[in-house]
Amino acid sequence: MLFRSDVCERLLKSHPDMHEVRLNRGLANLRLGRFGEGWIDYEARKLAGGNFRARTLDLPDWQGEPLTEGKLLIYAEQGIGDQIMFGSCIPQAMRHASCLVECAPELVTLFERSFGPSQIVAETDDATLLTQAIGAGARFKIAAGSLPLHYRSRTEEFPREPYLHADPGRIAAWRERLQSLGDGLKVGISWAGGAASTGGADRSIPLEQWSTVLKMPNCHFISLQYG
């Protein structure tokens, strides 16, 4: 990947409020494995527009210090995939604070099973969330996408073990269902994803164009298409 940091530096020197440039520099550094620099610039997403959902929550921002009293509100941002990705940092946050975690309704059960004893609540409007947070004793807040700033500065800090825990009953049920398909390769497919703001059209392909692939012998194709 071609990355001209000098161009970004010149632009930001003359126009420090070019948040999109700072964000793009951060994304490039993350892709290059420069995590310490990348996550700092990734904070510019809060000002650059895009798919970050700004929240009105009257609590001070958490800076990573241990909390001996009260809870830390980790509020949801971006899509379900991003919430799952940033969720890898929740176990580490739990070592520093008692957490109240907001997530998409579809993830509540999974997060409850994976991040207990944290309190998990479904994504909601700001006023409702703030009421829930204050009622639970939250003293500070942090966006889920800001957690890596504190916990992912080096490659070695990324988890090597699973941090999400599936329902054992559903694992058994799906294993039985897939085995019932018989011999052959089982292939899960998803053909559309993302939103307009995240280049969804470039990440999708009409199912009709899969026709040749779907005719491959000794293969069973399973739809994993969300929605």
PDB file of C-alpha atoms in Angstrom:
ATOM      1  CA  MET A   1       0.000   0.000   0.000  1.00  0.00           C
ATOM      2  CA  LEU A   2       1.373   3.401  -0.963  1.00  0.00           C
ATOM      3  CA  PHE A   3       1.252   5.717   2.024  1.00  0.00           C
ATOM      4  CA  ARG A   4       2.735   9.198   1.810  1.00  0.00           C
ATOM      5  CA  SER A   5       2.921  10.324   5.425  1.00  0.00           C
ATOM      6  CA  ASP A   6       4.740  13.479   4.325  1.00  0.00           C
ATOM      7  CA  VAL A   7       1.675  14.572   2.359  1.00  0.00           C
ATOM      8  CA  CYS A   8      -0.531  14.074   5.424  1.00  0.00           C
ATOM      9  CA  GLU A   9       1.964  15.953   7.582  1.00  0.00           C
ATOM     10  CA  ARG A  10       2.015  18.953   5.234  1.00  0.00           C
ATOM     11  CA  LEU A  11      -1.752  19.063   5.026  1.00  0.00           C
ATOM     12  CA  LEU A  12      -2.219  18.821   8.782  1.00  0.00           C
ATOM     13  CA  LYS A  13       0.467  21.384   9.467  1.00  0.00           C
ATOM     14  CA  SER A  14      -1.354  23.987   7.409  1.00  0.00           C
ATOM     15  CA  HIS A  15      -4.879  22.705   8.129  1.00  0.00           C
ATOM     16  CA  PRO A  16      -4.945  20.947  11.541  1.00  0.00           C
ATOM     17  CA  ASP A  17      -8.735  20.758  11.392  1.00  0.00           C
ATOM     18  CA  MET A  18      -8.706  18.418   8.376  1.00  0.00           C
ATOM     19  CA  HIS A  19     -10.063  15.534  10.403  1.00  0.00           C
ATOM     20  CA  GLU A  20     -10.549  13.293   7.372  1.00  0.00           C
ATOM     21  CA  VAL A  21      -6.820  13.523   6.608  1.00  0.00           C
ATOM     22  CA  ARG A  22      -5.927  12.672  10.192  1.00  0.00           C
ATOM     23  CA  LEU A  23      -8.346   9.742  10.163  1.00  0.00           C
ATOM     24  CA  ASN A  24      -6.995   8.434   6.860  1.00  0.00           C
ATOM     25  CA  ARG A  25      -3.448   8.682   8.207  1.00  0.00           C
ATOM     26  CA  GLY A  26      -4.592   6.693  11.210  1.00  0.00           C
ATOM     27  CA  LEU A  27      -6.218   3.996   9.085  1.00  0.00           C
ATOM     28  CA  ALA A  28      -3.088   3.724   6.947  1.00  0.00           C
ATOM     29  CA  ASN A  29      -0.879   3.364  10.015  1.00  0.00           C
ATOM     30  CA  LEU A  30      -3.184   0.699  11.432  1.00  0.00           C
ATOM     31  CA  ARG A  31      -2.948  -1.230   8.181  1.00  0.00           C
ATOM     32  CA  LEU A  32       0.845  -0.949   8.334  1.00  0.00           C
ATOM     33  CA  GLY A  33       0.907  -2.261  11.907  1.00  0.00           C
ATOM     34  CA  ARG A  34       1.839   1.078  13.451  1.00  0.00           C
ATOM     35  CA  PHE A  35      -0.838   0.694  16.083  1.00  0.00           C
ATOM     36  CA  GLY A  36       0.438   3.217  18.626  1.00  0.00           C
ATOM     37  CA  GLU A  37       0.259   6.014  16.059  1.00  0.00           C
ATOM     38  CA  GLY A  38      -2.796   4.672  14.266  1.00  0.00           C
ATOM     39  CA  TRP A  39      -5.200   4.540  17.192  1.00  0.00           C
ATOM     40  CA  ILE A  40      -4.330   8.101  18.222  1.00  0.00           C
ATOM     41  CA  ASP A  41      -5.319   9.397  14.783  1.00  0.00           C
ATOM     42  CA  TYR A  42      -8.332   7.061  14.720  1.00  0.00           C
ATOM     43  CA  GLU A  43      -9.903   9.342  17.339  1.00  0.00           C
ATOM     44  CA  ALA A  44     -10.411  11.822  14.480  1.00  0.00           C
ATOM     45  CA  ARG A  45     -13.324   9.641  13.337  1.00  0.00           C
ATOM     46  CA  LYS A  46     -15.415  11.449  15.950  1.00  0.00           C
ATOM     47  CA  LEU A  47     -15.032  14.691  14.008  1.00  0.00           C
ATOM     48  CA  ALA A  48     -14.704  13.432  10.437  1.00  0.00           C
ATOM     49  CA  GLY A  49     -18.312  12.420   9.897  1.00  0.00           C
ATOM     50  CA  GLY A  50     -18.701   9.022   8.288  1.00  0.00           C
ATOM     51  CA  ASN A  51     -20.346   6.216  10.213  1.00  0.00           C
ATOM     52  CA  PHE A  52     -19.352   7.303  13.730  1.00  0.00           C
ATOM     53  CA  ARG A  53     -22.464   8.037  15.768  1.00  0.00           C
ATOM     54  CA  ALA A  54     -21.866  11.044  17.984  1.00  0.00           C
ATOM     55  CA  ARG A  55     -23.507  10.709  21.401  1.00  0.00           C
ATOM     56  CA  THR A  56     -24.722  13.217  23.973  1.00  0.00           C
ATOM     57  CA  LEU A  57     -23.822  11.569  27.267  1.00  0.00           C
ATOM     58  CA  ASP A  58     -23.080  13.849  30.215  1.00  0.00           C
ATOM     59  CA  LEU A  59     -20.238  11.813  31.680  1.00  0.00           C
ATOM     60  CA  PRO A  60     -16.479  12.529  31.582  1.00  0.00           C
ATOM     61  CA  ASP A  61     -14.347  10.570  29.124  1.00  0.00           C
ATOM     62  CA  TRP A  62     -12.323   7.712  30.567  1.00  0.00           C
ATOM     63  CA  GLN A  63      -8.553   7.914  30.034  1.00  0.00           C
ATOM     64  CA  GLY A  64      -7.661   4.343  30.955  1.00  0.00           C
ATOM     65  CA  GLU A  65      -7.048   4.785  34.672  1.00  0.00           C
ATOM     66  CA  PRO A  66      -8.271   2.108  37.136  1.00  0.00           C
ATOM     67  CA  LEU A  67     -11.692   2.886  38.613  1.00  0.00           C
ATOM     68  CA  THR A  68     -12.103   1.985  42.259  1.00  0.00           C
ATOM     69  CA  GLU A  69     -15.650   3.341  42.442  1.00  0.00           C
ATOM     70  CA  GLY A  70     -18.535   3.412  40.013  1.00  0.00           C
ATOM     71  CA  LYS A  71     -18.842   1.863  36.574  1.00  0.00           C
ATOM     72  CA  LEU A  72     -17.414   2.582  33.160  1.00  0.00           C
ATOM     73  CA  LEU A  73     -19.943   3.028  30.346  1.00  0.00           C
ATOM     74  CA  ILE A  74     -18.688   1.543  27.082  1.00  0.00           C
ATOM     75  CA  TYR A  75     -21.100   2.856  24.481  1.00  0.00           C
ATOM     76  CA  ALA A  76     -21.776   1.379  21.058  1.00  0.00           C
ATOM     77  CA  GLU A  77     -20.614   2.883  17.795  1.00  0.00           C
ATOM     78  CA  GLN A  78     -20.665   1.884  14.146  1.00  0.00           C
ATOM     79  CA  GLY A  79     -22.020  -1.461  12.936  1.00  0.00           C
ATOM     80  CA  ILE A  80     -22.354  -4.916  14.415  1.00  0.00           C
ATOM     81  CA  GLY A  81     -19.055  -6.108  12.931  1.00  0.00           C
ATOM     82  CA  ASP A  82     -17.203  -3.169  14.474  1.00  0.00           C
ATOM     83  CA  GLN A  83     -18.853  -3.781  17.838  1.00  0.00           C
ATOM     84  CA  ILE A  84     -17.697  -7.406  17.743  1.00  0.00           C
ATOM     85  CA  MET A  85     -14.161  -6.347  16.761  1.00  0.00           C
ATOM     86  CA  PHE A  86     -13.846  -3.701  19.480  1.00  0.00           C
ATOM     87  CA  GLY A  87     -15.384  -6.151  21.934  1.00  0.00           C
ATOM     88  CA  SER A  88     -12.020  -7.915  22.082  1.00  0.00           C
ATOM     89  CA  CYS A  89     -10.883  -5.078  24.379  1.00  0.00           C
ATOM     90  CA  ILE A  90     -13.759  -5.418  26.858  1.00  0.00           C
ATOM     91  CA  PRO A  91     -12.112  -8.182  28.956  1.00  0.00           C
ATOM     92  CA  GLN A  92      -9.101  -5.899  29.471  1.00  0.00           C
ATOM     93  CA  ALA A  93     -11.307  -2.939  30.380  1.00  0.00           C
ATOM     94  CA  MET A  94     -13.022  -5.174  32.918  1.00  0.00           C
ATOM     95  CA  ARG A  95      -9.697  -5.558  34.726  1.00  0.00           C
ATOM     96  CA  HIS A  96      -9.639  -1.807  35.348  1.00  0.00           C
ATOM     97  CA  ALA A  97     -13.299  -1.085  35.947  1.00  0.00           C
ATOM     98  CA  SER A  98     -16.750  -2.505  36.472  1.00  0.00           C
ATOM     99  CA  CYS A  99     -18.361  -2.067  33.055  1.00  0.00           C
ATOM    100  CA  LEU A 100     -21.756  -1.245  31.601  1.00  0.00           C
ATOM    101  CA  VAL A 101     -21.630  -2.191  27.917  1.00  0.00           C
ATOM    102  CA  GLU A 102     -24.037  -0.980  25.241  1.00  0.00           C
ATOM    103  CA  CYS A 103     -24.316  -3.037  22.051  1.00  0.00           C
ATOM    104  CA  ALA A 104     -26.689  -3.837  19.192  1.00  0.00           C
ATOM    105  CA  PRO A 105     -29.764  -5.788  20.348  1.00  0.00           C
ATOM    106  CA  GLU A 106     -28.623  -8.788  18.291  1.00  0.00           C
ATOM    107  CA  LEU A 107     -25.423  -9.002  20.356  1.00  0.00           C
ATOM    108  CA  VAL A 108     -26.833  -8.683  23.865  1.00  0.00           C
ATOM    109  CA  THR A 109     -27.082 -12.418  24.609  1.00  0.00           C
ATOM    110  CA  LEU A 110     -23.655 -13.137  23.106  1.00  0.00           C
ATOM    111  CA  PHE A 111     -22.045 -10.291  25.058  1.00  0.00           C
ATOM    112  CA  GLU A 112     -23.758 -11.361  28.282  1.00  0.00           C
ATOM    113  CA  ARG A 113     -22.349 -14.847  27.850  1.00  0.00           C
ATOM    114  CA  SER A 114     -18.888 -13.560  26.905  1.00  0.00           C
ATOM    115  CA  PHE A 115     -18.358 -10.563  29.168  1.00  0.00           C
ATOM    116  CA  GLY A 116     -20.021 -11.432  32.439  1.00  0.00           C
ATOM    117  CA  PRO A 117     -20.160 -10.007  35.064  1.00  0.00           C
ATOM    118  CA  SER A 118     -20.417  -6.777  33.018  1.00  0.00           C
ATOM    119  CA  GLN A 119     -23.915  -5.369  32.644  1.00  0.00           C
ATOM    120  CA  ILE A 120     -25.006  -5.452  28.985  1.00  0.00           C
ATOM    121  CA  VAL A 121     -27.729  -3.211  27.566  1.00  0.00           C
ATOM    122  CA  ALA A 122     -29.215  -2.954  24.081  1.00  0.00           C
ATOM    123  CA  GLU A 123     -28.317   0.043  21.944  1.00  0.00           C
ATOM    124  CA  THR A 124     -30.769   2.854  22.552  1.00  0.00           C
ATOM    125  CA  ASP A 125     -31.185   6.641  22.411  1.00  0.00           C
ATOM    126  CA  ASP A 126     -28.846   8.903  24.364  1.00  0.00           C
ATOM    127  CA  ALA A 127     -31.338   9.962  27.044  1.00  0.00           C
ATOM    128  CA  THR A 128     -32.325   6.370  27.849  1.00  0.00           C
ATOM    129  CA  LEU A 129     -28.721   5.201  27.896  1.00  0.00           C
ATOM    130  CA  LEU A 130     -27.658   8.049  30.163  1.00  0.00           C
ATOM    131  CA  THR A 131     -30.484   7.212  32.572  1.00  0.00           C
ATOM    132  CA  GLN A 132     -29.444   3.560  32.569  1.00  0.00           C
ATOM    133  CA  ALA A 133     -25.801   4.482  33.081  1.00  0.00           C
ATOM    134  CA  ILE A 134     -26.428   6.857  35.976  1.00  0.00           C
ATOM    135  CA  GLY A 135     -28.781   4.331  37.553  1.00  0.00           C
ATOM    136  CA  ALA A 136     -26.067   1.677  37.311  1.00  0.00           C
ATOM    137  CA  GLY A 137     -23.538   3.996  38.918  1.00  0.00           C
ATOM    138  CA  ALA A 138     -21.462   4.883  35.848  1.00  0.00           C
ATOM    139  CA  ARG A 139     -18.880   7.606  36.476  1.00  0.00           C
ATOM    140  CA  PHE A 140     -17.066   7.678  33.133  1.00  0.00           C
ATOM    141  CA  LYS A 141     -17.725   6.817  29.471  1.00  0.00           C
ATOM    142  CA  ILE A 142     -15.738   5.658  26.457  1.00  0.00           C
ATOM    143  CA  ALA A 143     -16.698   4.827  22.879  1.00  0.00           C
ATOM    144  CA  ALA A 144     -16.113   1.167  22.059  1.00  0.00           C
ATOM    145  CA  GLY A 145     -13.816   2.158  19.194  1.00  0.00           C
ATOM    146  CA  SER A 146     -11.566   4.089  21.574  1.00  0.00           C
ATOM    147  CA  LEU A 147     -10.731   1.050  23.709  1.00  0.00           C
ATOM    148  CA  PRO A 148      -7.865  -0.073  21.399  1.00  0.00           C
ATOM    149  CA  LEU A 149      -6.138   3.238  22.114  1.00  0.00           C
ATOM    150  CA  HIS A 150      -5.428   1.854  25.584  1.00  0.00           C
ATOM    151  CA  TYR A 151      -5.002  -1.852  24.818  1.00  0.00           C
ATOM    152  CA  ARG A 152      -3.704  -2.409  21.273  1.00  0.00           C
ATOM    153  CA  SER A 153      -0.465  -0.481  20.806  1.00  0.00           C
ATOM    154  CA  ARG A 154       1.526  -3.593  19.750  1.00  0.00           C
ATOM    155  CA  THR A 155       0.746  -6.705  17.725  1.00  0.00           C
ATOM    156  CA  GLU A 156       1.441  -8.841  20.793  1.00  0.00           C
ATOM    157  CA  GLU A 157      -1.469  -7.198  22.591  1.00  0.00           C
ATOM    158  CA  PHE A 158      -4.080  -8.581  20.215  1.00  0.00           C
ATOM    159  CA  PRO A 159      -5.911 -11.604  21.657  1.00  0.00           C
ATOM    160  CA  ARG A 160      -4.702 -15.080  20.776  1.00  0.00           C
ATOM    161  CA  GLU A 161      -7.611 -16.829  22.454  1.00  0.00           C
ATOM    162  CA  PRO A 162     -11.361 -16.565  21.679  1.00  0.00           C
ATOM    163  CA  TYR A 163     -13.083 -13.756  23.531  1.00  0.00           C
ATOM    164  CA  LEU A 164     -16.631 -14.571  22.388  1.00  0.00           C
ATOM    165  CA  HIS A 165     -18.430 -17.654  23.664  1.00  0.00           C
ATOM    166  CA  ALA A 166     -21.158 -19.290  21.605  1.00  0.00           C
ATOM    167  CA  ASP A 167     -24.140 -21.095  23.097  1.00  0.00           C
ATOM    168  CA  PRO A 168     -23.094 -24.780  23.475  1.00  0.00           C
ATOM    169  CA  GLY A 169     -26.634 -25.899  22.631  1.00  0.00           C
ATOM    170  CA  ARG A 170     -26.629 -23.974  19.359  1.00  0.00           C
ATOM    171  CA  ILE A 171     -23.153 -25.263  18.525  1.00  0.00           C
ATOM    172  CA  ALA A 172     -24.433 -28.833  18.864  1.00  0.00           C
ATOM    173  CA  ALA A 173     -27.582 -28.084  16.861  1.00  0.00           C
ATOM    174  CA  TRP A 174     -25.637 -26.501  13.996  1.00  0.00           C
ATOM    175  CA  ARG A 175     -23.070 -29.295  14.002  1.00  0.00           C
ATOM    176  CA  GLU A 176     -25.863 -31.819  13.614  1.00  0.00           C
ATOM    177  CA  ARG A 177     -27.566 -29.773  10.905  1.00  0.00           C
ATOM    178  CA  LEU A 178     -24.363 -29.403   8.881  1.00  0.00           C
ATOM    179  CA  GLN A 179     -23.480 -33.060   9.263  1.00  0.00           C
ATOM    180  CA  SER A 180     -26.924 -33.957   7.907  1.00  0.00           C
ATOM    181  CA  LEU A 181     -25.911 -32.401   4.579  1.00  0.00           C
ATOM    182  CA  GLY A 182     -23.646 -35.380   3.973  1.00  0.00           C
ATOM    183  CA  ASP A 183     -20.125 -35.615   2.659  1.00  0.00           C
ATOM    184  CA  GLY A 184     -18.441 -32.749   0.884  1.00  0.00           C
ATOM    185  CA  LEU A 185     -17.112 -29.325   1.674  1.00  0.00           C
ATOM    186  CA  LYS A 186     -19.378 -27.003   3.664  1.00  0.00           C
ATOM    187  CA  VAL A 187     -18.943 -23.402   2.523  1.00  0.00           C
ATOM    188  CA  GLY A 188     -20.617 -20.415   4.129  1.00  0.00           C
ATOM    189  CA  ILE A 189     -21.216 -17.454   1.823  1.00  0.00           C
ATOM    190  CA  SER A 190     -22.248 -13.827   2.254  1.00  0.00           C
ATOM    191  CA  TRP A 191     -22.673 -11.699  -0.844  1.00  0.00           C
ATOM    192  CA  ALA A 192     -23.574  -8.233   0.424  1.00  0.00           C
ATOM    193  CA  GLY A 193     -22.291  -6.052   3.215  1.00  0.00           C
ATOM    194  CA  GLY A 194     -21.572  -2.556   4.398  1.00  0.00           C
ATOM    195  CA  ALA A 195     -23.446   0.677   3.929  1.00  0.00           C
ATOM    196  CA  ALA A 196     -23.071   3.460   1.403  1.00  0.00           C
ATOM    197  CA  SER A 197     -20.742   5.310   3.798  1.00  0.00           C
ATOM    198  CA  THR A 198     -18.446   2.270   4.094  1.00  0.00           C
ATOM    199  CA  GLY A 199     -18.283   1.356   0.406  1.00  0.00           C
ATOM    200  CA  GLY A 200     -20.944  -1.320   0.562  1.00  0.00           C
ATOM    201  CA  ALA A 201     -21.305  -1.473  -3.224  1.00  0.00           C
ATOM    202  CA  ASP A 202     -17.628  -2.411  -3.526  1.00  0.00           C
ATOM    203  CA  ARG A 203     -18.039  -5.143  -0.927  1.00  0.00           C
ATOM    204  CA  SER A 204     -21.050  -6.816  -2.503  1.00  0.00           C
ATOM    205  CA  ILE A 205     -21.794  -9.007  -5.519  1.00  0.00           C
ATOM    206  CA  PRO A 206     -25.213 -10.040  -6.871  1.00  0.00           C
ATOM    207  CA  LEU A 207     -26.060 -13.607  -5.927  1.00  0.00           C
ATOM    208  CA  GLU A 208     -26.862 -14.392  -9.566  1.00  0.00           C
ATOM    209  CA  GLN A 209     -23.159 -13.991 -10.370  1.00  0.00           C
ATOM    210  CA  TRP A 210     -22.369 -16.889  -8.040  1.00  0.00           C
ATOM    211  CA  SER A 211     -24.105 -19.387 -10.318  1.00  0.00           C
ATOM    212  CA  THR A 212     -20.905 -21.033 -11.589  1.00  0.00           C
ATOM    213  CA  VAL A 213     -19.454 -21.305  -8.096  1.00  0.00           C
ATOM    214  CA  LEU A 214     -22.662 -22.704  -6.634  1.00  0.00           C
ATOM    215  CA  LYS A 215     -22.619 -25.546  -9.188  1.00  0.00           C
ATOM    216  CA  MET A 216     -19.285 -26.889  -7.980  1.00  0.00           C
ATOM    217  CA  PRO A 217     -19.522 -30.617  -7.162  1.00  0.00           C
ATOM    218  CA  ASN A 218     -19.074 -32.037  -3.672  1.00  0.00           C
ATOM    219  CA  CYS A 219     -19.808 -28.672  -2.050  1.00  0.00           C
ATOM    220  CA  HIS A 220     -22.644 -27.573   0.171  1.00  0.00           C
ATOM    221  CA  PHE A 221     -23.211 -23.822   0.274  1.00  0.00           C
ATOM    222  CA  ILE A 222     -24.781 -22.271   3.371  1.00  0.00           C
ATOM    223  CA  SER A 223     -26.133 -18.716   3.346  1.00  0.00           C
ATOM    224  CA  LEU A 224     -24.559 -16.566   6.047  1.00  0.00           C
ATOM    225  CA  GLN A 225     -26.062 -13.408   4.567  1.00  0.00           C
ATOM    226  CA  TYR A 226     -27.166 -11.087   7.344  1.00  0.00           C
ATOM    227  CA  GLY A 227     -30.722  -9.823   6.911  1.00  0.00           C
TER     228      GLY A 227
END
